[in-house]
Amino acid sequence: MRQILAIAGRNLTKVRRNPGLFLDTLLMPITFLLLFVYLFGGAVAGSSHDYLRYLFPGILVMTTVLAGLTATGLSINRDIKKGIFDRFRSLPIARSAPLLGSVLADSARYLVTLATLFVVGFLMGFRVETGVLATLAGCGLAVVLGFALSWATVLAGVAIREEAIVQTIAFLGIFPLAFGTTMVAPATTMPGWLRTWIDVNPVTQAVEAVRGLLLGGPVAAPATATLLWSAGFLVVLLPASVAVYRRRV
């Protein structure tokens, strides 16, 4: 754990010295929130305020999914190409520490992004209708799913040498996971084939759970499904990422 925290601290220092690495994952969800609410709110929900209430929990989940799928794998891929991981390999540390440290650092960045999103949502008129503990639970659930999904791009980042290909895989994964959900509209308004995907999409479960935690409504079933999906992703993707990393470096 000491080795993992040291590498996580190194990654956070890198972000502090180069804030541009963080701005994409910070600005994109805020841009989506503003765009959807003020362009489509009246058409979808009848008013921007009502649509903000519906949309905000989904954007909160998308924030952690977006950060996990775009930032972590790309950062690891760049470090491997620059030779940083060769230096890590020469040190008396656990082979998994560089990967776990990188993912942990990105998880800390989730918290800053979520806090900023709540500030923007509050200024737009969004209000939590439950309580502090439920809000923290919703944020924690979103972070857990983002952490688990980030291992998909960690695996791509250590297995694929070309940064552009890793980035393409990340963005291709974002759209079906984030937008094939009830984030922007109820599933009843969508065609049958898309509703089938929505029903099995783990991000849908997280969106529904967070919506219940922030606004009131069913929580237990979607929250349990989200945790089970997250555990499944970790059980499969984390060992696979470490195994591929060992072979590559």
Coordinates of N, CA and C in Angstrom, one line a residue:
M1 N 0.8 -1.2 0.0 CA 0.0 0.0 0.0 C 0.9 1.3 0.0
R2 N 2.0 1.2 0.7 CA 2.9 2.4 0.8 C 3.4 2.7 -0.6
Q3 N 3.8 1.6 -1.4 CA 4.3 1.8 -2.7 C 3.2 2.3 -3.7
I4 N 2.0 1.8 -3.5 CA 0.9 2.3 -4.4 C 0.6 3.7 -4.1
L5 N 0.6 4.1 -2.8 CA 0.3 5.6 -2.5 C 1.4 6.5 -3.0
A6 N 2.7 6.0 -2.9 CA 3.8 6.8 -3.5 C 3.7 7.1 -4.9
I7 N 3.3 6.1 -5.7 CA 3.1 6.2 -7.2 C 1.9 7.1 -7.4
A8 N 0.8 6.9 -6.6 CA -0.4 7.7 -6.8 C 0.0 9.2 -6.6
G9 N 0.8 9.5 -5.5 CA 1.2 10.8 -5.3 C 2.0 11.4 -6.4
R10 N 2.9 10.6 -7.0 CA 3.7 11.0 -8.2 C 2.7 11.4 -9.3
N11 N 1.7 10.6 -9.6 CA 0.7 10.9 -10.7 C -0.1 12.2 -10.4
L12 N -0.4 12.4 -9.1 CA -1.2 13.6 -8.8 C -0.3 14.9 -8.9
T13 N 1.0 14.7 -8.6 CA 2.0 15.8 -8.8 C 2.1 16.1 -10.3
K14 N 2.1 15.1 -11.1 CA 2.2 15.3 -12.6 C 1.0 16.1 -13.1
V15 N -0.2 15.8 -12.6 CA -1.4 16.5 -12.9 C -1.4 18.0 -12.4
R16 N -0.9 18.2 -11.2 CA -0.8 19.5 -10.7 C 0.1 20.4 -11.5
R17 N 1.2 19.8 -12.0 CA 2.1 20.6 -12.8 C 1.7 20.8 -14.3
N18 N 0.7 20.0 -14.7 CA 0.2 20.1 -16.0 C -1.3 19.9 -16.0
P19 N -2.0 21.0 -15.6 CA -3.5 20.9 -15.4 C -4.2 20.5 -16.7
G20 N -3.6 20.7 -17.8 CA -4.3 20.4 -19.1 C -4.7 18.9 -19.1
L21 N -3.9 18.0 -18.4 CA -4.2 16.6 -18.4 C -5.6 16.3 -17.7
F22 N -6.0 17.3 -16.9 CA -7.2 17.1 -16.1 C -8.4 17.8 -16.7
L23 N -8.2 18.9 -17.5 CA -9.3 19.7 -18.0 C -10.3 19.0 -18.8
D24 N -9.9 18.0 -19.6 CA -10.8 17.3 -20.5 C -11.9 16.5 -19.7
T25 N -11.4 15.8 -18.7 CA -12.4 15.1 -17.9 C -13.2 16.0 -17.0
L26 N -12.8 17.2 -16.8 CA -13.5 18.2 -16.0 C -14.6 18.9 -16.8
L27 N -14.1 19.4 -18.0 CA -15.0 20.2 -18.8 C -16.1 19.5 -19.6
M28 N -15.8 18.2 -20.0 CA -16.7 17.5 -20.9 C -18.0 17.2 -20.2
P29 N -18.1 16.7 -19.0 CA -19.4 16.5 -18.3 C -20.2 17.8 -18.1
I30 N -19.4 18.9 -17.7 CA -20.1 20.1 -17.5 C -20.7 20.7 -18.8
T31 N -19.9 20.5 -19.9 CA -20.4 20.8 -21.2 C -21.7 20.1 -21.6
F32 N -21.7 18.7 -21.4 CA -22.8 17.9 -21.6 C -24.0 18.4 -20.8
L33 N -23.8 18.7 -19.5 CA -24.9 19.1 -18.7 C -25.5 20.4 -19.2
L34 N -24.7 21.4 -19.5 CA -25.3 22.6 -20.1 C -26.0 22.4 -21.4
L35 N -25.3 21.7 -22.3 CA -25.9 21.4 -23.6 C -27.2 20.8 -23.6
F36 N -27.3 19.6 -22.9 CA -28.6 18.9 -22.8 C -29.7 19.7 -22.1
V37 N -29.4 20.3 -21.0 CA -30.4 21.0 -20.3 C -31.0 22.2 -21.1
Y38 N -30.1 23.0 -21.6 CA -30.6 24.2 -22.3 C -31.0 24.1 -23.7
L39 N -30.6 23.0 -24.4 CA -31.0 22.8 -25.8 C -32.1 21.8 -25.9
F40 N -32.2 20.8 -25.0 CA -33.2 19.7 -25.1 C -34.1 19.6 -24.0
G41 N -33.9 20.4 -22.9 CA -34.8 20.3 -21.7 C -36.2 20.5 -22.0
G42 N -36.5 21.6 -22.7 CA -37.9 21.9 -23.0 C -38.6 20.9 -23.9
A43 N -37.9 20.3 -24.9 CA -38.5 19.3 -25.7 C -38.7 18.0 -25.1
V44 N -37.7 17.6 -24.2 CA -37.8 16.2 -23.5 C -38.7 16.2 -22.3
A45 N -38.6 17.2 -21.5 CA -39.3 17.2 -20.2 C -40.3 18.4 -20.0
G46 N -40.3 19.3 -20.9 CA -41.3 20.4 -20.8 C -40.7 21.6 -20.3
S47 N -39.6 21.5 -19.5 CA -38.9 22.7 -18.9 C -37.5 22.3 -18.6
S48 N -36.6 23.3 -18.7 CA -35.2 23.0 -18.4 C -35.0 22.6 -16.9
H49 N -35.8 23.1 -16.0 CA -35.6 22.8 -14.6 C -36.0 21.3 -14.3
D50 N -37.1 20.9 -14.9 CA -37.5 19.5 -14.7 C -36.5 18.5 -15.4
Y51 N -35.9 18.9 -16.5 CA -35.0 18.0 -17.2 C -33.6 18.0 -16.4
L52 N -33.2 19.1 -15.8 CA -32.0 19.2 -15.0 C -32.2 18.2 -13.8
R53 N -33.3 18.1 -13.3 CA -33.6 17.2 -12.1 C -33.4 15.8 -12.6
Y54 N -33.9 15.5 -13.8 CA -33.8 14.1 -14.3 C -32.4 13.8 -14.8
L55 N -31.7 14.7 -15.4 CA -30.5 14.5 -16.1 C -29.3 14.4 -15.1
F56 N -29.3 15.3 -14.1 CA -28.1 15.4 -13.3 C -27.5 14.1 -12.7
P57 N -28.3 13.2 -12.1 CA -27.7 12.0 -11.6 C -27.0 11.2 -12.7
G58 N -27.6 11.2 -13.9 CA -26.9 10.5 -15.0 C -25.6 11.1 -15.4
I59 N -25.5 12.4 -15.5 CA -24.3 13.1 -15.8 C -23.3 12.8 -14.7
L60 N -23.7 12.7 -13.4 CA -22.8 12.4 -12.3 C -22.1 11.1 -12.6
V61 N -22.9 10.1 -12.9 CA -22.3 8.7 -13.2 C -21.4 8.8 -14.5
M62 N -21.9 9.5 -15.5 CA -21.1 9.6 -16.7 C -19.7 10.3 -16.4
T63 N -19.7 11.2 -15.5 CA -18.4 11.8 -15.1 C -17.3 10.8 -14.7
T64 N -17.7 9.9 -13.8 CA -16.7 8.9 -13.4 C -16.4 7.9 -14.5
V65 N -17.4 7.5 -15.2 CA -17.2 6.6 -16.3 C -16.3 7.2 -17.4
L66 N -16.5 8.5 -17.7 CA -15.7 9.2 -18.7 C -14.3 9.3 -18.2
A67 N -14.1 9.7 -17.0 CA -12.8 9.9 -16.4 C -12.0 8.5 -16.4
G68 N -12.7 7.5 -16.0 CA -12.1 6.2 -16.0 C -11.7 5.6 -17.3
L69 N -12.5 5.8 -18.3 CA -12.3 5.2 -19.6 C -11.3 6.1 -20.5
T70 N -11.2 7.3 -20.2 CA -10.3 8.2 -21.0 C -8.9 8.5 -20.4
A71 N -8.9 8.7 -19.1 CA -7.7 9.2 -18.5 C -6.6 8.1 -18.1
T72 N -7.1 7.1 -17.4 CA -6.1 6.2 -16.8 C -5.3 5.4 -17.8
G73 N -6.0 4.7 -18.7 CA -5.3 3.9 -19.7 C -4.3 4.7 -20.6
L74 N -4.7 5.9 -21.0 CA -3.9 6.7 -21.8 C -2.6 7.2 -21.0
S75 N -2.8 7.5 -19.8 CA -1.7 8.0 -18.9 C -0.7 6.9 -18.8
I76 N -1.2 5.7 -18.5 CA -0.3 4.5 -18.4 C 0.5 4.2 -19.7
N77 N -0.2 4.3 -20.8 CA 0.4 4.0 -22.1 C 1.5 5.0 -22.4
R78 N 1.2 6.3 -22.1 CA 2.3 7.3 -22.3 C 3.5 7.1 -21.4
D79 N 3.3 6.7 -20.1 CA 4.4 6.5 -19.2 C 5.2 5.3 -19.7
I80 N 4.6 4.2 -20.2 CA 5.3 3.1 -20.7 C 6.2 3.5 -21.9
K81 N 5.6 4.2 -22.8 CA 6.4 4.7 -24.0 C 7.5 5.6 -23.6
K82 N 7.4 6.4 -22.5 CA 8.5 7.3 -22.1 C 9.5 6.6 -21.3
G83 N 9.3 5.3 -20.9 CA 10.3 4.6 -20.2 C 10.2 4.7 -18.7
I84 N 9.1 5.4 -18.2 CA 9.0 5.5 -16.7 C 8.8 4.1 -16.1
F85 N 8.0 3.3 -16.8 CA 7.7 1.9 -16.2 C 9.0 1.0 -16.2
D86 N 9.9 1.3 -17.1 CA 11.2 0.6 -17.0 C 11.9 0.9 -15.7
R87 N 11.8 2.2 -15.3 CA 12.4 2.6 -14.0 C 11.7 1.9 -12.9
F88 N 10.3 1.8 -12.9 CA 9.6 1.2 -11.9 C 10.0 -0.3 -11.8
R89 N 10.2 -0.9 -13.0 CA 10.6 -2.3 -13.0 C 11.9 -2.6 -12.3
S90 N 12.8 -1.6 -12.3 CA 14.1 -1.8 -11.7 C 14.1 -1.5 -10.2
L91 N 12.9 -1.1 -9.7 CA 12.8 -0.8 -8.2 C 12.3 -2.0 -7.5
P92 N 12.6 -2.1 -6.2 CA 12.1 -3.3 -5.4 C 10.7 -3.0 -4.9
I93 N 9.8 -3.0 -5.9 CA 8.4 -2.7 -5.5 C 7.5 -3.8 -6.2
A94 N 6.3 -3.9 -5.8 CA 5.4 -4.9 -6.3 C 5.1 -4.5 -7.8
R95 N 5.0 -5.6 -8.7 CA 4.7 -5.3 -10.1 C 3.4 -4.6 -10.3
S96 N 2.4 -4.9 -9.4 CA 1.1 -4.3 -9.6 C 1.0 -2.8 -9.1
A97 N 2.0 -2.4 -8.3 CA 2.0 -1.1 -7.7 C 1.8 0.1 -8.7
P98 N 2.6 0.1 -9.8 CA 2.5 1.2 -10.8 C 1.1 1.3 -11.4
L99 N 0.4 0.2 -11.6 CA -0.9 0.2 -12.2 C -1.9 0.6 -11.1
L100 N -1.9 0.1 -10.0 CA -2.8 0.4 -8.9 C -2.6 1.9 -8.5
G101 N -1.4 2.3 -8.4 CA -1.1 3.7 -8.1 C -1.7 4.7 -9.1
S102 N -1.6 4.4 -10.4 CA -2.1 5.2 -11.4 C -3.7 5.3 -11.3
V103 N -4.3 4.1 -11.1 CA -5.8 4.1 -11.0 C -6.2 4.8 -9.8
L104 N -5.5 4.7 -8.7 CA -5.9 5.3 -7.4 C -5.8 6.8 -7.6
A105 N -4.8 7.3 -8.3 CA -4.6 8.8 -8.5 C -5.8 9.3 -9.3
D106 N -6.2 8.6 -10.3 CA -7.4 9.0 -11.1 C -8.7 9.0 -10.3
S107 N -8.8 8.0 -9.4 CA -10.0 8.0 -8.5 C -10.0 9.2 -7.6
A108 N -8.9 9.7 -7.2 CA -8.9 11.0 -6.4 C -9.3 12.1 -7.2
R109 N -9.0 12.1 -8.5 CA -9.4 13.2 -9.4 C -10.9 13.2 -9.6
Y110 N -11.5 12.0 -9.5 CA -13.0 11.9 -9.7 C -13.7 12.8 -8.6
L111 N -13.1 12.9 -7.4 CA -13.8 13.6 -6.4 C -13.8 15.1 -6.7
V112 N -12.7 15.6 -7.3 CA -12.7 17.0 -7.6 C -13.7 17.3 -8.7
T113 N -13.8 16.4 -9.7 CA -14.7 16.6 -10.8 C -16.1 16.5 -10.3
L114 N -16.5 15.6 -9.4 CA -17.8 15.5 -8.9 C -18.2 16.7 -8.1
A115 N -17.2 17.2 -7.3 CA -17.5 18.4 -6.5 C -17.8 19.6 -7.4
T116 N -17.0 19.7 -8.5 CA -17.3 20.8 -9.4 C -18.6 20.7 -10.1
L117 N -19.0 19.5 -10.4 CA -20.3 19.2 -11.1 C -21.4 19.6 -10.2
F118 N -21.3 19.3 -8.9 CA -22.3 19.7 -8.0 C -22.5 21.2 -7.9
V119 N -21.3 21.9 -7.9 CA -21.4 23.4 -7.8 C -22.1 23.9 -9.1
V120 N -21.7 23.4 -10.2 CA -22.4 23.9 -11.5 C -23.9 23.5 -11.4
G121 N -24.2 22.3 -11.0 CA -25.6 21.9 -10.9 C -26.4 22.8 -10.0
F122 N -25.8 23.1 -8.8 CA -26.5 24.0 -7.9 C -26.8 25.4 -8.5
L123 N -25.8 25.9 -9.2 CA -26.0 27.2 -9.8 C -27.0 27.2 -10.9
M124 N -27.2 26.0 -11.5 CA -28.3 25.9 -12.5 C -29.6 25.6 -11.9
G125 N -29.7 25.3 -10.6 CA -31.0 25.1 -10.0 C -31.2 23.7 -9.5
F126 N -30.3 22.8 -9.6 CA -30.5 21.4 -9.1 C -30.4 21.4 -7.6
R127 N -31.3 20.6 -6.9 CA -31.2 20.5 -5.5 C -31.4 19.0 -5.1
V128 N -30.5 18.5 -4.2 CA -30.7 17.1 -3.7 C -31.9 17.1 -2.8
E129 N -32.7 16.0 -3.0 CA -34.0 15.9 -2.3 C -33.9 14.8 -1.2
T130 N -32.8 14.3 -0.9 CA -32.7 13.3 0.1 C -31.8 13.8 1.3
G131 N -30.6 13.5 1.4 CA -29.7 13.9 2.5 C -28.3 13.8 2.2
V132 N -27.4 14.2 3.1 CA -26.0 14.2 2.9 C -25.5 12.7 2.8
L133 N -25.9 11.8 3.6 CA -25.4 10.4 3.5 C -25.8 9.8 2.2
A134 N -27.0 10.0 1.8 CA -27.5 9.4 0.5 C -26.7 10.0 -0.7
T135 N -26.4 11.3 -0.6 CA -25.6 12.0 -1.6 C -24.2 11.4 -1.7
L136 N -23.6 11.2 -0.5 CA -22.2 10.6 -0.5 C -22.3 9.2 -1.0
A137 N -23.3 8.4 -0.6 CA -23.5 7.1 -1.2 C -23.6 7.1 -2.7
G138 N -24.3 8.0 -3.2 CA -24.5 8.1 -4.7 C -23.1 8.4 -5.3
C139 N -22.4 9.3 -4.8 CA -21.1 9.7 -5.3 C -20.1 8.4 -5.2
G140 N -20.2 7.8 -4.0 CA -19.3 6.6 -3.9 C -19.7 5.5 -4.9
L141 N -20.9 5.3 -5.1 CA -21.3 4.3 -6.1 C -20.8 4.6 -7.5
A142 N -20.9 5.9 -7.9 CA -20.4 6.3 -9.2 C -18.9 6.1 -9.3
V143 N -18.2 6.4 -8.2 CA -16.7 6.3 -8.2 C -16.3 4.8 -8.3
V144 N -17.0 4.0 -7.6 CA -16.7 2.5 -7.6 C -16.9 2.0 -9.0
L145 N -18.0 2.4 -9.7 CA -18.1 1.9 -11.1 C -17.1 2.5 -12.0
G146 N -16.7 3.8 -11.9 CA -15.7 4.4 -12.7 C -14.3 3.7 -12.4
F147 N -14.0 3.4 -11.2 CA -12.8 2.7 -10.9 C -12.7 1.3 -11.5
A148 N -13.8 0.6 -11.5 CA -13.9 -0.7 -12.0 C -13.7 -0.7 -13.6
L149 N -14.5 0.2 -14.2 CA -14.4 0.3 -15.7 C -13.1 0.8 -16.2
S150 N -12.4 1.6 -15.3 CA -11.1 2.1 -15.8 C -10.1 1.0 -16.1
W151 N -10.3 -0.1 -15.5 CA -9.4 -1.2 -15.8 C -9.5 -1.8 -17.2
A152 N -10.6 -1.5 -17.9 CA -10.7 -1.9 -19.3 C -9.7 -1.1 -20.1
T153 N -9.5 0.2 -19.8 CA -8.5 1.0 -20.6 C -7.1 0.8 -20.1
V154 N -7.0 0.4 -18.8 CA -5.7 0.0 -18.3 C -5.2 -1.2 -19.1
L155 N -6.1 -2.2 -19.3 CA -5.7 -3.4 -20.0 C -5.3 -3.0 -21.5
A156 N -6.1 -2.1 -22.1 CA -5.8 -1.6 -23.4 C -4.5 -0.8 -23.4
G157 N -4.2 0.0 -22.4 CA -3.0 0.8 -22.3 C -1.8 0.0 -22.2
V158 N -1.8 -1.1 -21.5 CA -0.6 -2.0 -21.4 C -0.4 -3.0 -22.5
A159 N -1.5 -3.3 -23.2 CA -1.5 -4.3 -24.2 C -1.2 -3.7 -25.6
I160 N -1.6 -2.5 -25.8 CA -1.5 -1.8 -27.1 C -0.4 -0.7 -27.1
R161 N 0.5 -0.7 -28.1 CA 1.6 0.2 -28.0 C 1.2 1.6 -28.6
E162 N 0.2 1.7 -29.5 CA -0.1 3.0 -30.1 C -1.1 3.7 -29.2
E163 N -0.8 4.9 -28.8 CA -1.7 5.8 -28.0 C -3.0 6.1 -28.7
A164 N -2.9 6.3 -30.0 CA -4.1 6.7 -30.8 C -5.1 5.6 -30.7
I165 N -4.7 4.3 -30.8 CA -5.6 3.2 -30.8 C -6.2 3.0 -29.4
V166 N -5.4 3.2 -28.4 CA -6.0 3.2 -27.0 C -7.1 4.3 -26.8
Q167 N -6.8 5.5 -27.3 CA -7.8 6.5 -27.2 C -9.0 6.2 -28.0
T168 N -8.9 5.6 -29.2 CA -10.1 5.2 -30.0 C -10.9 4.2 -29.3
I169 N -10.3 3.2 -28.7 CA -11.0 2.2 -28.0 C -11.7 2.8 -26.8
A170 N -11.1 3.7 -26.1 CA -11.8 4.4 -25.0 C -13.0 5.1 -25.4
F171 N -12.9 5.9 -26.5 CA -14.1 6.7 -26.9 C -15.2 5.8 -27.5
L172 N -14.8 4.7 -28.1 CA -15.8 3.8 -28.7 C -16.5 3.1 -27.5
G173 N -15.9 2.9 -26.4 CA -16.5 2.3 -25.2 C -17.5 3.3 -24.5
I174 N -17.2 4.6 -24.6 CA -17.9 5.6 -23.8 C -19.4 5.7 -24.4
F175 N -19.5 5.7 -25.7 CA -20.9 6.0 -26.2 C -21.9 5.0 -25.9
P176 N -21.7 3.7 -26.2 CA -22.7 2.7 -25.8 C -22.9 2.6 -24.3
L177 N -21.9 2.8 -23.5 CA -22.0 2.6 -22.1 C -22.7 3.8 -21.4
A178 N -22.4 5.1 -21.9 CA -22.9 6.3 -21.3 C -24.3 6.7 -21.9
F179 N -24.4 6.5 -23.2 CA -25.6 7.0 -23.8 C -26.6 5.9 -24.1
G180 N -26.2 4.6 -24.0 CA -27.2 3.6 -24.1 C -27.8 3.3 -22.8
T181 N -28.3 4.3 -22.1 CA -28.8 4.2 -20.8 C -30.1 5.1 -20.7
T182 N -30.6 5.2 -19.4 CA -31.7 6.2 -19.2 C -31.2 7.5 -18.7
M183 N -29.9 7.8 -19.1 CA -29.3 9.1 -18.6 C -30.1 10.3 -19.2
V184 N -30.3 10.3 -20.5 CA -30.9 11.5 -21.1 C -32.4 11.4 -21.4
A185 N -33.0 10.2 -21.4 CA -34.4 10.0 -21.7 C -34.8 8.7 -21.1
P186 N -36.1 8.5 -20.7 CA -36.6 7.3 -20.2 C -36.6 6.2 -21.3
A187 N -36.4 4.9 -20.8 CA -36.2 3.8 -21.8 C -37.5 3.6 -22.6
T188 N -38.7 4.0 -22.0 CA -39.9 3.8 -22.7 C -40.0 4.6 -24.0
T189 N -39.2 5.6 -24.2 CA -39.2 6.4 -25.4 C -38.3 5.8 -26.5
M190 N -37.7 4.7 -26.2 CA -36.7 4.2 -27.2 C -37.1 2.9 -27.8
P191 N -36.5 2.5 -29.0 CA -36.9 1.3 -29.7 C -36.6 0.0 -28.8
G192 N -37.2 -1.1 -29.2 CA -37.1 -2.3 -28.4 C -35.7 -2.8 -28.3
W193 N -35.0 -2.8 -29.5 CA -33.6 -3.3 -29.4 C -32.7 -2.5 -28.5
L194 N -32.9 -1.2 -28.4 CA -32.1 -0.4 -27.6 C -32.5 -0.6 -26.1
R195 N -33.8 -0.8 -25.8 CA -34.2 -1.1 -24.5 C -33.6 -2.4 -23.9
T196 N -33.4 -3.3 -24.9 CA -32.7 -4.6 -24.4 C -31.3 -4.3 -23.9
W197 N -30.6 -3.5 -24.7 CA -29.2 -3.1 -24.2 C -29.2 -2.3 -22.9
I198 N -30.2 -1.4 -22.8 CA -30.3 -0.5 -21.6 C -30.5 -1.4 -20.4
D199 N -31.3 -2.4 -20.5 CA -31.7 -3.3 -19.4 C -30.4 -4.0 -18.9
V200 N -29.5 -4.3 -19.7 CA -28.3 -5.1 -19.3 C -27.1 -4.2 -19.1
N201 N -27.2 -2.9 -19.4 CA -26.0 -2.0 -19.3 C -25.8 -1.7 -17.9
P202 N -24.5 -2.0 -17.4 CA -24.3 -1.7 -15.9 C -24.4 -0.2 -15.6
V203 N -24.1 0.7 -16.5 CA -24.2 2.1 -16.3 C -25.6 2.5 -16.0
T204 N -26.6 1.8 -16.7 CA -28.0 2.1 -16.4 C -28.3 1.8 -15.0
Q205 N -27.8 0.7 -14.4 CA -28.1 0.4 -13.0 C -27.6 1.5 -12.1
A206 N -26.4 2.0 -12.4 CA -25.7 3.0 -11.6 C -26.5 4.3 -11.7
V207 N -27.0 4.7 -12.9 CA -27.8 5.9 -13.0 C -29.1 5.8 -12.2
E208 N -29.7 4.7 -12.3 CA -31.0 4.5 -11.6 C -30.8 4.6 -10.1
A209 N -29.7 3.9 -9.6 CA -29.4 3.9 -8.2 C -29.0 5.3 -7.7
V210 N -28.2 6.0 -8.4 CA -27.8 7.4 -8.0 C -29.0 8.3 -8.1
R211 N -29.9 8.1 -9.1 CA -31.1 8.9 -9.1 C -32.0 8.7 -7.9
G212 N -32.1 7.5 -7.5 CA -32.8 7.2 -6.3 C -32.2 7.8 -5.0
L213 N -30.9 7.7 -5.0 CA -30.2 8.3 -3.8 C -30.2 9.8 -3.7
L214 N -30.3 10.5 -4.8 CA -30.3 11.9 -4.8 C -31.7 12.5 -4.8
L215 N -32.7 11.8 -5.4 CA -34.0 12.4 -5.5 C -35.1 11.5 -4.8
G216 N -34.7 10.3 -4.4 CA -35.7 9.4 -3.8 C -36.2 8.5 -4.8
G217 N -36.4 7.2 -4.4 CA -36.9 6.2 -5.3 C -36.2 4.9 -5.0
P218 N -36.4 3.9 -5.9 CA -35.8 2.6 -5.6 C -34.3 2.6 -5.7
V219 N -33.6 2.0 -4.7 CA -32.2 2.1 -4.7 C -31.6 0.7 -4.6
A220 N -32.1 -0.2 -3.8 CA -31.5 -1.4 -3.4 C -31.1 -2.3 -4.6
A221 N -32.1 -2.5 -5.5 CA -31.8 -3.4 -6.6 C -30.8 -2.9 -7.6
P222 N -30.9 -1.6 -8.0 CA -29.9 -1.1 -9.0 C -28.6 -0.9 -8.3
A223 N -28.5 -0.6 -7.0 CA -27.2 -0.4 -6.3 C -26.5 -1.7 -6.2
T224 N -27.3 -2.8 -5.9 CA -26.7 -4.1 -5.8 C -26.2 -4.6 -7.1
A225 N -27.0 -4.3 -8.2 CA -26.5 -4.7 -9.5 C -25.2 -4.0 -9.9
T226 N -25.1 -2.7 -9.6 CA -23.9 -1.9 -9.9 C -22.7 -2.5 -9.1
L227 N -22.9 -2.8 -7.9 CA -21.8 -3.3 -7.1 C -21.3 -4.7 -7.6
L228 N -22.3 -5.5 -8.0 CA -21.9 -6.8 -8.6 C -21.2 -6.7 -9.9
W229 N -21.7 -5.8 -10.8 CA -21.0 -5.5 -12.1 C -19.6 -5.0 -11.8
S230 N -19.4 -4.1 -10.9 CA -18.1 -3.5 -10.5 C -17.2 -4.6 -10.1
A231 N -17.7 -5.5 -9.2 CA -16.8 -6.6 -8.7 C -16.4 -7.5 -9.8
G232 N -17.4 -7.8 -10.8 CA -17.1 -8.6 -11.9 C -16.0 -8.0 -12.8
F233 N -16.1 -6.7 -13.0 CA -15.1 -6.1 -13.9 C -13.7 -6.2 -13.2
L234 N -13.7 -5.9 -11.9 CA -12.4 -6.0 -11.2 C -11.8 -7.4 -11.2
V235 N -12.6 -8.4 -10.9 CA -12.1 -9.8 -10.9 C -11.5 -10.2 -12.2
V236 N -12.1 -9.7 -13.3 CA -11.6 -10.1 -14.7 C -10.5 -9.2 -15.1
L237 N -10.7 -7.9 -15.1 CA -9.8 -6.9 -15.7 C -8.5 -6.6 -14.9
L238 N -8.6 -6.6 -13.6 CA -7.4 -6.2 -12.8 C -6.3 -7.3 -13.0
P239 N -6.6 -8.6 -12.8 CA -5.5 -9.6 -12.9 C -5.0 -9.7 -14.4
A240 N -6.0 -9.5 -15.4 CA -5.5 -9.5 -16.8 C -4.6 -8.4 -17.1
S241 N -4.9 -7.2 -16.5 CA -4.0 -6.0 -16.8 C -2.6 -6.2 -16.2
V242 N -2.6 -6.8 -14.9 CA -1.3 -7.0 -14.3 C -0.5 -8.1 -15.1
A243 N -1.2 -9.1 -15.5 CA -0.5 -10.2 -16.3 C 0.1 -9.7 -17.6
V244 N -0.7 -8.9 -18.3 CA -0.2 -8.3 -19.6 C 1.0 -7.3 -19.3
Y245 N 0.8 -6.5 -18.2 CA 1.9 -5.6 -17.9 C 3.2 -6.3 -17.5
R246 N 3.1 -7.4 -16.8 CA 4.3 -8.2 -16.5 C 5.0 -8.7 -17.8
R247 N 4.2 -9.1 -18.7 CA 4.9 -9.6 -20.0 C 5.5 -8.5 -20.8
R248 N 4.8 -7.3 -20.8 CA 5.3 -6.2 -21.6 C 6.5 -5.5 -21.1
V249 N 6.6 -5.3 -19.8 CA 7.7 -4.6 -19.2 C 8.6 -5.5 -18.5

